[in-house]
Tab-separated table of C-alpha atoms and ligand atoms in Angstrom:
chain	number	residue	atom	x	y	z
T	254	UNK	CA	24.813	22.307	-11.296
T	255	UNK	CA	26.906	24.286	-8.802
T	256	UNK	CA	29.011	22.517	-6.198
T	257	UNK	CA	28.684	24.721	-3.083
T	258	UNK	CA	30.581	22.718	-0.502
T	259	UNK	CA	32.915	19.767	-0.499
T	260	UNK	CA	30.058	17.731	0.940
T	261	UNK	CA	27.836	18.218	-2.078
T	262	UNK	CA	26.634	15.051	-3.801
T	263	UNK	CA	25.268	14.814	-7.344
T	264	UNK	CA	22.638	12.381	-8.602
T	265	UNK	CA	20.135	11.975	-11.379
T	266	UNK	CA	17.282	11.283	-8.951
T	267	UNK	CA	16.935	11.857	-5.188
T	268	UNK	CA	14.127	9.999	-3.446
T	269	UNK	CA	13.019	11.080	0.028
T	270	UNK	CA	11.647	7.959	1.764
T	271	UNK	CA	13.032	4.472	1.253
T	272	UNK	CA	9.855	2.607	2.294
T	273	UNK	CA	8.119	0.052	0.072
T	274	UNK	CA	7.268	2.580	-2.626
T	275	UNK	CA	10.422	4.738	-2.565
T	276	UNK	CA	12.634	1.633	-2.370
T	277	UNK	CA	10.911	0.049	-5.363
T	278	UNK	CA	11.262	3.187	-7.465
T	279	UNK	CA	14.940	3.494	-6.501
T	280	UNK	CA	15.672	-0.085	-7.603
T	281	UNK	CA	13.799	0.310	-10.901
T	282	UNK	CA	15.770	3.442	-11.792
T	283	UNK	CA	19.178	2.331	-10.515
T	284	UNK	CA	19.047	-1.015	-12.306
T	285	UNK	CA	18.568	0.947	-15.532
T	286	UNK	CA	21.809	2.807	-14.771
T	287	UNK	CA	20.601	6.084	-13.256
T	288	UNK	CA	22.476	7.570	-10.302
T	289	UNK	CA	19.986	7.428	-7.445
T	290	UNK	CA	20.115	8.688	-3.845
T	291	UNK	CA	17.606	7.441	-1.274
T	292	UNK	CA	17.222	9.706	1.750
T	293	UNK	CA	15.672	7.704	4.584
T	294	UNK	CA	15.159	8.817	8.175
T	295	UNK	CA	14.638	5.426	9.838
T	296	UNK	CA	17.274	2.779	10.375
T	297	UNK	CA	15.973	-0.488	8.873
T	298	UNK	CA	14.920	-3.391	11.088
T	299	UNK	CA	17.368	-6.166	10.183
T	300	UNK	CA	16.496	-8.942	12.626
T	301	UNK	CA	13.414	-10.004	14.517
T	302	UNK	CA	12.559	-12.815	16.913
T	303	UNK	CA	11.902	-16.197	15.255
T	304	UNK	CA	8.196	-17.014	15.109
T	305	UNK	CA	7.105	-13.373	15.497
T	306	UNK	CA	4.865	-11.657	12.922
T	307	UNK	CA	4.999	-7.963	11.996
T	308	UNK	CA	1.823	-6.203	13.087
T	309	UNK	CA	1.813	-4.494	9.665
T	310	UNK	CA	1.021	-6.858	6.818
T	311	UNK	CA	-0.017	-6.092	3.252
T	312	UNK	CA	-2.280	-7.903	0.813
T	313	UNK	CA	-0.046	-7.843	-2.270
T	314	UNK	CA	-1.683	-8.043	-5.704
T	315	UNK	CA	-0.417	-10.034	-8.684
T	316	UNK	CA	0.585	-6.729	-10.326
T	317	UNK	CA	2.757	-5.877	-7.310
T	318	UNK	CA	4.293	-9.346	-7.443
T	319	UNK	CA	5.301	-8.656	-11.056
T	320	UNK	CA	6.819	-5.307	-10.101
T	321	UNK	CA	8.873	-6.984	-7.364
T	322	UNK	CA	9.962	-9.647	-9.853
T	323	UNK	CA	11.014	-6.953	-12.339
T	324	UNK	CA	13.333	-5.370	-9.745
T	325	UNK	CA	14.690	-8.788	-8.677
T	326	UNK	CA	13.156	-8.702	-5.202
T	327	UNK	CA	10.428	-11.323	-5.355
T	328	UNK	CA	12.653	-14.325	-4.604
T	329	UNK	CA	13.948	-12.650	-1.439
T	330	UNK	CA	10.373	-11.740	-0.423
T	331	UNK	CA	9.306	-15.354	-0.964
T	332	UNK	CA	12.249	-16.566	1.086
T	333	UNK	CA	11.278	-14.105	3.835
T	334	UNK	CA	7.801	-15.641	3.813
T	335	UNK	CA	4.598	-15.022	1.861
T	336	UNK	CA	1.145	-16.408	2.454
T	337	UNK	CA	-0.842	-16.950	-0.752
T	338	UNK	CA	-4.588	-16.482	-0.546
T	339	UNK	CA	-6.704	-18.343	-3.049
T	340	UNK	CA	-10.195	-17.436	-1.878
T	341	UNK	CA	-11.902	-14.316	-0.638
T	342	UNK	CA	-15.222	-14.305	1.210
T	343	UNK	CA	-17.109	-11.069	1.837
T	344	UNK	CA	-20.437	-10.863	3.634
T	345	UNK	CA	-22.781	-8.346	5.196
T	346	UNK	CA	-23.661	-8.363	8.898
T	347	UNK	CA	-27.153	-7.019	8.242
T	348	UNK	CA	-28.428	-9.700	5.860
T	349	UNK	CA	-27.731	-12.757	3.738
T	350	UNK	CA	-25.678	-10.956	1.048
T	351	UNK	CA	-22.373	-12.630	0.324
T	352	UNK	CA	-19.770	-12.767	-2.428
T	353	UNK	CA	-17.026	-15.326	-2.970
T	354	UNK	CA	-13.935	-14.986	-5.159
T	355	UNK	CA	-11.937	-18.064	-6.060
T	356	UNK	CA	-8.620	-17.974	-7.939
T	357	UNK	CA	-9.519	-21.128	-9.907
T	358	UNK	CA	-12.571	-19.364	-11.396
T	359	UNK	CA	-10.210	-16.675	-12.650
T	360	UNK	CA	-7.664	-19.162	-13.972
T	361	UNK	CA	-4.985	-17.800	-11.616
T	362	UNK	CA	-2.877	-19.719	-9.090
T	363	UNK	CA	-3.631	-17.204	-6.307
T	364	UNK	CA	-5.622	-14.030	-5.707
T	365	UNK	CA	-2.559	-12.450	-4.091
T	366	UNK	CA	-0.285	-12.790	-1.074
T	367	UNK	CA	-0.228	-11.596	2.501
T	368	UNK	CA	3.274	-10.347	3.268
T	369	UNK	CA	4.783	-8.664	6.311
T	370	UNK	CA	5.909	-5.089	5.705
T	371	UNK	CA	9.335	-5.806	7.264
T	372	UNK	CA	9.884	-8.762	4.870
T	373	UNK	CA	9.336	-6.506	1.842
T	374	UNK	CA	11.470	-3.776	3.367
T	375	UNK	CA	14.359	-6.173	4.093
T	376	UNK	CA	14.263	-7.525	0.514
T	377	UNK	CA	14.264	-4.005	-0.900
T	378	UNK	CA	17.118	-2.895	1.348
T	379	UNK	CA	19.207	-5.901	0.304
T	380	UNK	CA	18.525	-5.195	-3.371
T	381	UNK	CA	19.301	-1.476	-2.960
T	382	UNK	CA	22.639	-2.374	-1.343
T	383	UNK	CA	23.548	-4.478	-4.393
T	384	UNK	CA	22.986	-1.779	-7.003
T	385	UNK	CA	26.234	0.101	-7.715
T	386	UNK	CA	24.575	3.339	-8.869
T	387	UNK	CA	22.329	3.573	-5.804
T	388	UNK	CA	23.358	5.315	-2.587
T	389	UNK	CA	21.321	4.966	0.575
T	390	UNK	CA	21.691	7.934	2.904
T	391	UNK	CA	20.350	6.540	6.167
T	392	UNK	CA	19.666	7.814	8.706
T	393	UNK	CA	19.204	11.109	6.880
T	394	UNK	CA	16.339	13.527	7.039
T	395	UNK	CA	15.118	16.066	4.544
T	396	UNK	CA	15.744	19.639	5.723
T	397	UNK	CA	14.898	21.877	2.761
T	398	UNK	CA	15.044	22.059	-1.027
T	399	UNK	CA	15.102	24.704	-3.722
T	400	UNK	CA	15.381	24.919	-7.489
T	401	UNK	CA	18.932	25.611	-8.608
T	402	UNK	CA	19.134	26.107	-12.392
T	403	UNK	CA	18.699	22.680	-13.976
T	404	UNK	CA	18.558	20.739	-10.694
T	405	UNK	CA	16.982	20.551	-7.261
T	406	UNK	CA	19.289	21.464	-4.365
T	407	UNK	CA	18.344	19.408	-1.327
T	408	UNK	CA	19.717	20.142	2.137
T	409	UNK	CA	19.609	17.424	4.756
T	410	UNK	CA	19.036	18.181	8.435
T	411	UNK	CA	22.683	17.263	9.139
T	412	UNK	CA	23.882	19.878	6.639
T	413	UNK	CA	24.817	17.574	3.741
T	414	UNK	CA	23.718	18.779	0.314
T	415	UNK	CA	22.360	16.620	-2.501
T	416	UNK	CA	21.755	17.838	-6.058
T	417	UNK	CA	19.436	15.947	-8.394
T	418	UNK	CA	17.615	16.524	-11.657
T	419	UNK	CA	14.459	15.188	-10.054
T	420	UNK	CA	13.351	15.053	-6.404
T	421	UNK	CA	10.753	12.396	-5.580
T	422	UNK	CA	8.624	12.542	-2.437
T	423	UNK	CA	8.029	8.950	-1.285
T	424	UNK	CA	7.895	10.068	2.329
T	425	UNK	CA	4.461	8.802	3.293
T	426	UNK	CA	1.137	10.353	4.249
T	427	UNK	CA	2.649	13.277	6.202
T	428	UNK	CA	5.025	14.038	3.297
T	429	UNK	CA	7.325	16.978	3.981
T	430	UNK	CA	8.208	17.095	0.279
T	431	UNK	CA	4.533	17.662	-0.555
T	432	UNK	CA	4.137	20.243	2.213
T	433	UNK	CA	7.265	22.193	1.295
T	434	UNK	CA	6.231	22.196	-2.376
T	435	UNK	CA	2.883	23.702	-1.295
T	436	UNK	CA	0.900	20.992	-3.055
T	437	UNK	CA	-2.663	21.051	-1.740
T	438	UNK	CA	-4.528	17.926	-0.621
T	439	UNK	CA	-8.192	16.940	-0.522
T	440	UNK	CA	-8.928	15.100	2.731
T	441	UNK	CA	-11.867	13.094	4.002
T	442	UNK	CA	-11.624	12.053	7.641
T	443	UNK	CA	-13.570	8.796	7.903
T	444	UNK	CA	-13.964	9.260	11.676
T	445	UNK	CA	-12.763	5.694	11.932
T	446	UNK	CA	-9.740	3.862	13.263
T	447	UNK	CA	-8.375	0.445	12.336
T	448	UNK	CA	-7.468	-1.971	15.105
T	449	UNK	CA	-4.792	-4.379	13.880
T	450	UNK	CA	-3.464	-7.511	15.570
T	451	UNK	CA	-2.320	-11.076	14.945
T	452	UNK	CA	-4.741	-13.721	16.227
T	453	UNK	CA	-4.899	-17.506	16.539
T	454	UNK	CA	-8.106	-19.276	15.524
T	455	UNK	CA	-9.377	-22.722	16.394
T	456	UNK	CA	-9.855	-23.710	12.748
T	457	UNK	CA	-7.376	-23.144	9.875
T	458	UNK	CA	-7.855	-20.037	7.737
T	459	UNK	CA	-8.106	-22.110	4.533
T	460	UNK	CA	-5.849	-19.679	2.620
T	461	UNK	CA	-8.850	-17.375	2.504
T	462	UNK	CA	-9.128	-13.614	3.059
T	463	UNK	CA	-12.323	-13.003	5.023
T	464	UNK	CA	-14.197	-9.717	5.337
T	465	UNK	CA	-17.411	-9.034	7.216
T	466	UNK	CA	-19.087	-5.657	6.826
T	467	UNK	CA	-20.396	-4.474	10.194
T	468	UNK	CA	-22.460	-1.279	10.541
T	469	UNK	CA	-19.424	0.369	12.225
T	470	UNK	CA	-16.986	-0.721	9.481
T	471	UNK	CA	-15.362	-3.770	7.845
T	472	UNK	CA	-13.559	-6.501	9.800
T	473	UNK	CA	-10.936	-8.443	7.822
T	474	UNK	CA	-9.083	-11.658	8.652
T	475	UNK	CA	-5.998	-12.139	6.473
T	476	UNK	CA	-4.292	-15.565	6.350
T	477	UNK	CA	-0.697	-15.741	7.609
T	478	UNK	CA	1.770	-18.448	6.638
T	479	UNK	CA	2.109	-19.789	10.195
T	480	UNK	CA	-1.634	-20.530	10.281
T	481	UNK	CA	-2.571	-17.447	12.296
T	482	UNK	CA	-4.528	-14.485	10.900
T	483	UNK	CA	-3.867	-10.769	10.794
T	484	UNK	CA	-6.978	-8.732	11.564
T	485	UNK	CA	-7.904	-5.213	10.435
T	486	UNK	CA	-11.004	-4.054	12.283
T	487	UNK	CA	-12.213	-0.634	11.106
T	488	UNK	CA	-14.594	1.013	13.528
T	489	UNK	CA	-15.369	4.245	15.376
T	490	UNK	CA	-12.472	5.805	17.325
T	491	UNK	CA	-14.410	5.248	20.565
T	492	UNK	CA	-14.899	1.547	19.895
T	493	UNK	CA	-11.286	1.163	18.721
T	494	UNK	CA	-10.025	2.662	21.993
T	495	UNK	CA	-12.378	0.411	23.940
T	496	UNK	CA	-11.272	-2.714	22.021
T	497	UNK	CA	-7.598	-1.970	22.633
T	498	UNK	CA	-8.238	-1.437	26.357
T	499	UNK	CA	-10.179	-4.705	26.871
T	500	UNK	CA	-8.433	-7.528	28.665
T	501	UNK	CA	-7.491	-10.456	26.410
T	502	UNK	CA	-10.392	-12.873	27.106
T	503	UNK	CA	-12.964	-10.101	26.588
T	504	UNK	CA	-11.287	-8.937	23.385
T	505	UNK	CA	-11.214	-12.493	22.000
T	506	UNK	CA	-14.888	-12.896	22.807
T	507	UNK	CA	-15.878	-9.596	21.151
T	508	UNK	CA	-13.788	-10.357	18.085
T	509	UNK	CA	-15.233	-13.864	17.770
T	510	UNK	CA	-18.799	-12.504	17.888
T	511	UNK	CA	-18.019	-9.767	15.359
T	512	UNK	CA	-16.601	-12.437	13.026
T	513	UNK	CA	-19.511	-14.819	13.617
T	514	UNK	CA	-16.990	-17.448	14.776
T	515	UNK	CA	-16.343	-18.360	11.134
T	516	UNK	CA	-13.023	-19.967	12.106
T	517	UNK	CA	-14.195	-21.300	15.450
T	518	UNK	CA	-13.048	-19.759	18.717
T	519	UNK	CA	-10.292	-17.172	18.703
T	520	UNK	CA	-7.774	-18.458	21.191
T	521	UNK	CA	-4.955	-15.882	21.339
T	522	UNK	CA	-4.053	-12.353	20.331
T	523	UNK	CA	-0.712	-10.556	20.136
T	524	UNK	CA	-0.143	-6.831	20.615
T	525	UNK	CA	-3.023	-4.609	19.398
T	526	UNK	CA	-2.447	-1.280	17.593
T	527	UNK	CA	-4.716	1.488	16.247
T	528	UNK	CA	-4.389	3.544	13.064
T	529	UNK	CA	-6.576	6.567	12.221
T	530	UNK	CA	-8.296	6.235	8.824
T	531	UNK	CA	-8.692	8.988	6.299
T	532	UNK	CA	-8.640	9.517	2.568
T	533	UNK	CA	-6.149	11.994	1.194
T	534	UNK	CA	-5.350	12.958	-2.383
T	535	UNK	CA	-2.804	15.507	-3.584
T	536	UNK	CA	-4.247	17.843	-6.205
T	537	UNK	CA	-1.000	17.465	-8.211
T	538	UNK	CA	1.623	14.736	-8.334
T	539	UNK	CA	4.249	16.847	-10.072
T	540	UNK	CA	5.905	20.271	-10.069
T	541	UNK	CA	9.138	21.517	-11.574
T	542	UNK	CA	11.791	18.825	-10.869
T	543	UNK	CA	9.496	17.176	-8.350
T	544	UNK	CA	7.133	14.186	-8.246
T	545	UNK	CA	5.120	12.451	-5.516
T	546	UNK	CA	4.505	8.691	-5.246
T	547	UNK	CA	2.697	6.359	-2.838
T	548	UNK	CA	1.119	7.627	0.364
T	549	UNK	CA	2.765	11.018	-0.185
T	550	UNK	CA	0.331	11.406	-3.114
T	551	UNK	CA	-2.717	9.438	-1.913
T	552	UNK	CA	-4.035	7.607	1.134
T	553	UNK	CA	-6.917	5.191	0.733
T	554	UNK	CA	-9.242	3.297	3.114
T	555	UNK	CA	-7.604	-0.096	3.863
T	556	UNK	CA	-10.828	-2.069	3.294
T	557	UNK	CA	-9.598	-3.582	0.032
T	558	UNK	CA	-5.901	-3.573	0.969
T	559	UNK	CA	-4.928	-1.446	-2.029
T	560	UNK	CA	-2.726	1.293	-0.506
T	561	UNK	CA	0.759	0.012	-1.095
T	562	UNK	CA	-0.311	-1.671	-4.346
T	563	UNK	CA	-1.351	1.673	-5.810
T	564	UNK	CA	1.946	3.143	-4.620
T	565	UNK	CA	3.905	0.385	-6.364
T	566	UNK	CA	2.019	1.125	-9.580
T	567	UNK	CA	3.003	4.796	-9.151
T	568	UNK	CA	6.646	3.743	-8.750
T	569	UNK	CA	6.581	1.495	-11.841
T	570	UNK	CA	4.840	4.191	-13.892
T	571	UNK	CA	7.154	7.013	-12.852
T	572	UNK	CA	10.190	4.813	-13.584
T	573	UNK	CA	8.806	4.075	-17.065
T	574	UNK	CA	8.119	7.746	-17.792
T	575	UNK	CA	11.576	8.850	-16.586
T	576	UNK	CA	13.378	6.128	-18.563
T	577	UNK	CA	11.366	6.738	-21.747
T	578	UNK	CA	12.000	10.490	-21.497
T	579	UNK	CA	15.703	9.944	-20.938
T	580	UNK	CA	15.892	7.507	-23.862
T	581	UNK	CA	14.327	10.168	-26.064
T	582	UNK	CA	17.087	12.597	-24.999
T	583	UNK	CA	14.732	14.870	-23.080
T	584	UNK	CA	14.900	16.284	-19.529
T	585	UNK	CA	12.741	14.124	-17.232
T	586	UNK	CA	12.683	16.837	-14.536
T	587	UNK	CA	10.509	19.194	-16.578
T	588	UNK	CA	6.778	19.302	-15.786
T	589	UNK	CA	5.925	18.924	-19.479
T	590	UNK	CA	7.636	15.527	-19.477
T	591	UNK	CA	6.479	14.452	-15.989
T	592	UNK	CA	2.850	15.199	-16.854
T	593	UNK	CA	2.456	11.801	-18.518
T	594	UNK	CA	3.039	10.214	-15.099
T	595	UNK	CA	0.483	12.462	-13.394
T	596	UNK	CA	-2.165	11.887	-16.062
T	597	UNK	CA	-1.589	8.127	-15.963
T	598	UNK	CA	-1.840	7.659	-12.209
T	599	UNK	CA	-3.996	10.492	-10.783
T	600	UNK	CA	-7.215	9.342	-12.449
T	601	UNK	CA	-6.697	5.659	-11.594
T	602	UNK	CA	-5.940	6.406	-7.945
T	603	UNK	CA	-8.937	8.739	-7.747
T	604	UNK	CA	-11.218	6.064	-9.194
T	605	UNK	CA	-9.977	3.484	-6.654
T	606	UNK	CA	-10.466	5.952	-3.772
T	607	UNK	CA	-14.033	6.645	-4.950
T	608	UNK	CA	-14.786	2.946	-5.259
T	609	UNK	CA	-13.574	2.339	-1.683
T	610	UNK	CA	-15.645	5.297	-0.439
T	611	UNK	CA	-18.650	3.857	-2.266
T	612	UNK	CA	-18.231	0.464	-0.543
T	613	UNK	CA	-17.646	2.080	2.828
T	614	UNK	CA	-20.737	4.310	2.584
T	615	UNK	CA	-22.942	1.581	1.128
T	616	UNK	CA	-22.035	-0.897	3.862
T	617	UNK	CA	-22.078	1.742	6.602
T	618	UNK	CA	-25.644	2.841	5.895
T	619	UNK	CA	-28.207	1.752	8.518
T	620	UNK	CA	-31.160	2.609	6.182
T	621	UNK	CA	-33.318	-0.489	5.568
T	622	UNK	CA	-33.759	0.006	1.780
T	623	UNK	CA	-29.986	0.385	1.395
T	624	UNK	CA	-29.401	-2.750	3.470
T	625	UNK	CA	-31.844	-4.669	1.283
T	626	UNK	CA	-30.299	-3.340	-1.917
T	627	UNK	CA	-26.725	-4.175	-0.944
T	628	UNK	CA	-27.634	-7.693	0.130
T	629	UNK	CA	-29.475	-8.245	-3.141
T	630	UNK	CA	-26.586	-6.627	-5.039
T	631	UNK	CA	-23.961	-8.849	-3.403
T	632	UNK	CA	-25.957	-11.970	-4.214
T	633	UNK	CA	-26.491	-10.804	-7.781
T	634	UNK	CA	-22.815	-9.934	-8.292
T	635	UNK	CA	-21.849	-13.321	-6.847
T	636	UNK	CA	-23.990	-15.096	-9.432
T	637	UNK	CA	-23.111	-12.809	-12.351
T	638	UNK	CA	-19.821	-14.393	-13.448
T	639	UNK	CA	-18.561	-11.641	-15.806
T	640	UNK	CA	-19.263	-8.787	-13.324
T	641	UNK	CA	-17.445	-10.675	-10.612
T	642	UNK	CA	-14.514	-11.371	-12.913
T	643	UNK	CA	-14.145	-7.686	-13.812
T	644	UNK	CA	-14.233	-6.679	-10.111
T	645	UNK	CA	-11.700	-9.322	-9.132
T	646	UNK	CA	-9.310	-8.703	-12.028
T	647	UNK	CA	-9.172	-4.982	-11.181
T	648	UNK	CA	-8.598	-5.637	-7.471
T	649	UNK	CA	-5.809	-8.111	-8.301
T	650	UNK	CA	-4.085	-5.666	-10.629
T	651	UNK	CA	-4.709	-7.871	-13.674
T	652	UNK	CA	-6.710	-5.279	-15.602
T	653	UNK	CA	-6.474	-1.588	-16.438
T	654	UNK	CA	-3.753	0.553	-17.956
T	655	UNK	CA	-0.737	-1.033	-16.261
T	656	UNK	CA	2.885	0.125	-16.550
T	657	UNK	CA	5.190	-2.339	-18.333
T	658	UNK	CA	6.723	-3.708	-15.127
T	659	UNK	CA	3.258	-4.756	-13.879
T	660	UNK	CA	2.102	-6.449	-17.096
T	661	UNK	CA	2.031	-10.242	-17.349
T	662	UNK	CA	4.948	-10.368	-19.798
T	663	UNK	CA	7.246	-8.815	-17.161
T	664	UNK	CA	6.762	-11.771	-14.813
L	801	FAD	C1	-4.404	-0.401	9.136
L	801	FAD	C2	-3.830	-0.340	7.759
L	801	FAD	C3	-3.783	-1.491	6.980
L	801	FAD	C4	-3.259	-1.460	5.687
L	801	FAD	N1	-3.286	-2.596	4.936
L	801	FAD	C5	-2.827	-2.567	3.656
L	801	FAD	C6	-2.871	-3.728	2.805
L	801	FAD	O1	-3.314	-4.816	3.193
L	801	FAD	N2	-2.422	-3.625	1.519
L	801	FAD	C7	-1.945	-2.437	1.038
L	801	FAD	O2	-1.599	-2.367	-0.146
L	801	FAD	N3	-1.862	-1.323	1.815
L	801	FAD	C8	-2.297	-1.350	3.105
L	801	FAD	N4	-2.223	-0.229	3.876
L	801	FAD	C9	-1.614	0.996	3.314
L	801	FAD	C10	-0.082	0.970	3.368
L	801	FAD	O3	0.340	0.870	4.719
L	801	FAD	C11	0.518	2.246	2.759
L	801	FAD	O4	-0.124	2.534	1.546
L	801	FAD	C12	2.025	2.076	2.501
L	801	FAD	O5	2.725	1.790	3.694
L	801	FAD	C13	2.612	3.340	1.877
L	801	FAD	O6	3.967	3.127	1.550
L	801	FAD	P1	4.920	4.365	1.230
L	801	FAD	O7	6.261	3.765	0.934
L	801	FAD	O8	4.272	5.276	0.253
L	801	FAD	O9	4.973	5.201	2.605
L	801	FAD	P2	5.546	4.787	4.029
L	801	FAD	O10	5.419	3.336	4.279
L	801	FAD	O11	4.888	5.713	5.006
L	801	FAD	O12	7.111	5.120	3.924
L	801	FAD	C14	7.601	6.445	3.962
L	801	FAD	C15	9.093	6.405	4.300
L	801	FAD	O13	9.598	7.734	4.263
L	801	FAD	C16	10.437	7.971	5.395
L	801	FAD	N5	10.385	9.412	5.679
L	801	FAD	C17	9.300	10.132	6.025
L	801	FAD	N6	9.629	11.437	6.168
L	801	FAD	C18	10.954	11.528	5.893
L	801	FAD	C19	11.878	12.623	5.871
L	801	FAD	N7	11.498	13.895	6.136
L	801	FAD	N8	13.178	12.390	5.548
L	801	FAD	C20	13.583	11.125	5.255
L	801	FAD	N9	12.747	10.045	5.262
L	801	FAD	C21	11.447	10.248	5.573
L	801	FAD	C22	9.837	7.096	6.486
L	801	FAD	O14	10.793	6.785	7.494
L	801	FAD	C23	9.372	5.863	5.705
L	801	FAD	O15	10.362	4.870	5.626
L	801	FAD	C24	-2.746	-0.237	5.168
L	801	FAD	C25	-2.769	0.918	5.957
L	801	FAD	C26	-3.295	0.881	7.241
L	801	FAD	C27	-3.344	2.150	8.072
């Protein structure tokens, strides 16, 4: 590697984006002794008002819990506040079809946890600050990068230069790393937006994740630890705009009707926000001395709350591939060695995206025969124990070809 200026910094791995996925990867690599730089544009949120809830919450799978345990973050996340959910109830607005998942049936203590994004981020930031071989460059923004012999030369917007054997794009759906590397993406615009908010219901949420499929899209109620619920209401952009513009009493009324008042009246709502929904998949996850993880590589419909969970599996897998390659004395920046990561994760992520598309299209269809079939199918799946178990175990991250950090023995 050539040192061009006195400002130049040298690392094994440089990660652009220190969000949930980039932060997790950084910890996994740095705790194994690699020199890691995390380039993050946004200053972290360190404090927030007591009693407030982040508008962004994630349904975290058991596999993700294990990954956080493996990087020594889970205790801090638990201290920050997690809300276990033990039941999941899914039903169709156009008929009697319903399916119920219960953690006891699966022999597990929970199905997963609802966790605020800022709680995970704070735990990751604290862990990153403790690791001596990890440097957080923040605020710092990616300017450009180029191959420079056996390394990637990365220039930040403020002129600093970072050299690394591998550059990882963990910079989210609008990834500049992906764009600058000219990696193509396949996109499906769902023509939908998600309205998210925190609401108070008359009755307790019963540690249950609720989801009703409406013709315009799914409506989810996720249980929060303070007894309130976080909603994700996927619908047409027109209806989303309308819902956000409604005054509070009207919004509460519309939401209650859409949810069939399953938890009684909805009595309060906090700030409402809208997110456009689309599927995106990069054709490649790797190039010479470059890899993509998380939303930089794939964006999925939030109906099963899998987005960040898939990203965490990417992070755990890439860490495993890099560490195995290094242990074998080989160069982990070469495409031939990175390909194992791409092969491992691309197919799995694609399959999950297709499954979510299948659900979305099946439940979005107004055709009578399709409505009948899906209601019958839901009822059948609910009664067919083994089918239900397979579905649930995959969604919880308890089945499939998991990286070591996500396997039960790592917990
Ligand atoms: C409405 C909705 C609900 C969702 N619910 C769930 C759920 O329940 N469960 C779930 O698993 N997923 C859910 N998701 C998906 C989840 O939000 C994403 O999958 C997840 O946030 C992706 O994490 P990431 O770290 O890959 O990217 P991001 O969270 O986007 O992080 C990228 C980071 O990179 C930084 N960055 C970007 N560009 C640069 C640059 N040029 N230089 C330096 N830094 C840069 C950013 O500041 C940011 O910190 C939901 C999504 C939506 C829209």
